[in-house]
Amino acid sequence: QVQLVESGGGLVQAGDSLRLSCVASGPSFSISVMGWYRQAPGKQRDMLATISTSGAANYAHSVKDRFTISINSPKNTVYLEMNNLSPADTAVYYCNAGGNDYMQQINFNTWGQGTQVTVSS
């Protein structure tokens, strides 16, 4: 079973930068795409950015000028560099990955447990 573990969240001030990391692990799998989403209290979970293992990235319009997604495919790790943060960016940030689980012989789509990002004004 593929598992995702996020790290890098925390409390920052408006205007600061933060980098989130997410690493996928499991007995036998391959990743096709990884992405970052966030969910603020009382709101739906929104896509921020996705990236394929070949490096093709897509961004939500609201963050494309401030956030950068990158991937280290050999290490099954995805990053999200966030710049010029504002209180509106306060949310739980979730990592997502899709690919093939060779052990169970199925395609998978799984989520991390989330990491809290809080931006103070």
Short mmCIF file of C-alpha atoms in Angstrom, two decimals:
data_model
loop_
_atom_site.label_atom_id
_atom_site.label_comp_id
_atom_site.label_asym_id
_atom_site.label_seq_id
_atom_site.Cartn_x
_atom_site.Cartn_y
_atom_site.Cartn_z
CA GLN A 1 0.00 0.00 0.00
CA VAL A 2 1.41 3.36 -1.05
CA GLN A 3 1.64 5.98 1.67
CA LEU A 4 2.35 9.70 1.48
CA VAL A 5 3.95 11.77 4.19
CA GLU A 6 3.96 15.56 4.01
CA SER A 7 6.29 17.89 5.88
CA GLY A 8 7.26 21.53 5.95
CA GLY A 9 4.12 23.19 7.21
CA GLY A 10 4.09 25.67 10.05
CA LEU A 11 3.36 29.18 11.20
CA VAL A 12 4.76 32.01 9.12
CA GLN A 13 4.15 35.71 8.66
CA ALA A 14 2.57 37.39 5.67
CA GLY A 15 5.10 37.80 2.88
CA ASP A 16 7.16 34.80 3.98
CA SER A 17 7.99 31.74 1.90
CA LEU A 18 7.57 28.08 2.76
CA ARG A 19 8.46 24.81 1.09
CA LEU A 20 6.37 21.70 1.53
CA SER A 21 7.65 18.20 0.82
CA CYS A 22 5.82 14.94 0.27
CA VAL A 23 7.42 11.55 -0.10
CA ALA A 24 5.68 8.41 -1.32
CA SER A 25 6.65 5.00 0.00
CA GLY A 26 5.53 1.43 -0.40
CA PRO A 27 6.74 -2.04 -1.33
CA SER A 28 6.40 -1.86 -5.13
CA PHE A 29 4.87 0.98 -7.09
CA SER A 30 5.35 3.63 -9.73
CA ILE A 31 4.09 7.18 -9.68
CA SER A 32 2.36 8.82 -12.64
CA VAL A 33 1.39 12.14 -11.14
CA MET A 34 1.65 13.97 -7.82
CA GLY A 35 -0.06 17.09 -6.66
CA TRP A 36 -0.85 19.52 -3.89
CA TYR A 37 -4.26 20.52 -2.64
CA ARG A 38 -5.45 22.60 0.29
CA GLN A 39 -8.54 22.86 2.42
CA ALA A 40 -9.40 25.83 4.58
CA PRO A 41 -11.91 25.48 7.45
CA GLY A 42 -15.45 25.22 6.13
CA LYS A 43 -14.32 25.11 2.52
CA GLN A 44 -13.83 22.43 -0.09
CA ARG A 45 -10.48 20.92 -0.94
CA ASP A 46 -8.97 22.78 -3.89
CA MET A 47 -6.27 21.74 -6.32
CA LEU A 48 -3.19 23.94 -6.26
CA ALA A 49 -0.77 22.22 -8.61
CA THR A 50 -0.07 18.85 -10.18
CA ILE A 51 3.02 17.48 -11.87
CA SER A 52 3.77 14.35 -13.84
CA THR A 53 6.94 12.32 -13.41
CA SER A 54 8.10 13.84 -16.70
CA GLY A 55 7.82 17.30 -15.15
CA ALA A 56 4.68 18.61 -16.85
CA ALA A 57 3.00 20.91 -14.34
CA ASN A 58 -0.44 22.46 -14.02
CA TYR A 59 -1.43 25.21 -11.61
CA ALA A 60 -4.57 26.73 -10.25
CA HIS A 61 -4.90 30.25 -11.58
CA SER A 62 -5.00 31.65 -8.08
CA VAL A 63 -1.48 30.47 -7.17
CA LYS A 64 0.42 30.09 -10.43
CA ASP A 65 2.41 33.29 -9.92
CA ARG A 66 3.43 32.49 -6.34
CA PHE A 67 3.66 28.69 -6.03
CA THR A 68 6.04 26.33 -7.80
CA ILE A 69 5.67 22.56 -7.86
CA SER A 70 8.62 20.29 -8.56
CA ILE A 71 9.28 16.57 -8.44
CA ASN A 72 12.24 14.30 -7.75
CA SER A 73 11.00 11.20 -9.50
CA PRO A 74 13.75 8.79 -8.40
CA LYS A 75 12.99 9.73 -4.79
CA ASN A 76 9.19 9.75 -5.28
CA THR A 77 9.13 13.19 -3.72
CA VAL A 78 7.15 16.27 -4.67
CA TYR A 79 7.72 19.78 -3.43
CA LEU A 80 5.66 22.94 -3.29
CA GLU A 81 7.52 26.21 -3.01
CA MET A 82 5.19 28.94 -1.79
CA ASN A 83 6.15 32.60 -1.93
CA ASN A 84 4.59 35.82 -0.69
CA LEU A 85 2.18 34.01 1.58
CA SER A 86 -0.88 35.77 2.94
CA PRO A 87 -3.43 34.90 5.63
CA ALA A 88 -5.72 33.69 2.81
CA ASP A 89 -3.26 30.84 2.25
CA THR A 90 -3.95 29.45 5.71
CA ALA A 91 -5.19 25.88 5.28
CA VAL A 92 -4.31 22.23 5.61
CA TYR A 93 -2.19 21.27 2.64
CA TYR A 94 -2.55 17.76 1.25
CA CYS A 95 -0.35 15.76 -1.05
CA ASN A 96 -1.91 13.44 -3.62
CA ALA A 97 -0.37 10.76 -5.81
CA GLY A 98 -1.59 8.45 -8.50
CA GLY A 99 0.12 5.54 -10.15
CA ASN A 100 0.39 1.79 -10.24
CA ASP A 101 0.71 -0.50 -7.24
CA TYR A 102 2.53 -3.55 -8.54
CA MET A 103 2.09 -5.50 -5.33
CA GLN A 104 -1.69 -5.27 -5.42
CA GLN A 105 -1.78 -5.00 -9.23
CA ILE A 106 -4.06 -1.98 -9.16
CA ASN A 107 -3.97 1.69 -10.01
CA PHE A 108 -3.97 3.81 -6.92
CA ASN A 109 -4.82 7.33 -5.94
CA THR A 110 -3.90 8.22 -2.40
CA TRP A 111 -3.69 11.18 -0.03
CA GLY A 112 -1.32 12.23 2.69
CA GLN A 113 -2.47 13.13 6.16
CA GLY A 114 -2.05 16.85 5.54
CA THR A 115 0.18 19.54 6.97
CA GLN A 116 -1.06 22.76 8.49
CA VAL A 117 0.07 26.08 7.07
CA THR A 118 -0.87 29.15 9.06
CA VAL A 119 -0.02 32.63 7.85
CA SER A 120 -0.32 35.48 10.32
CA SER A 121 -0.87 39.08 9.29
#
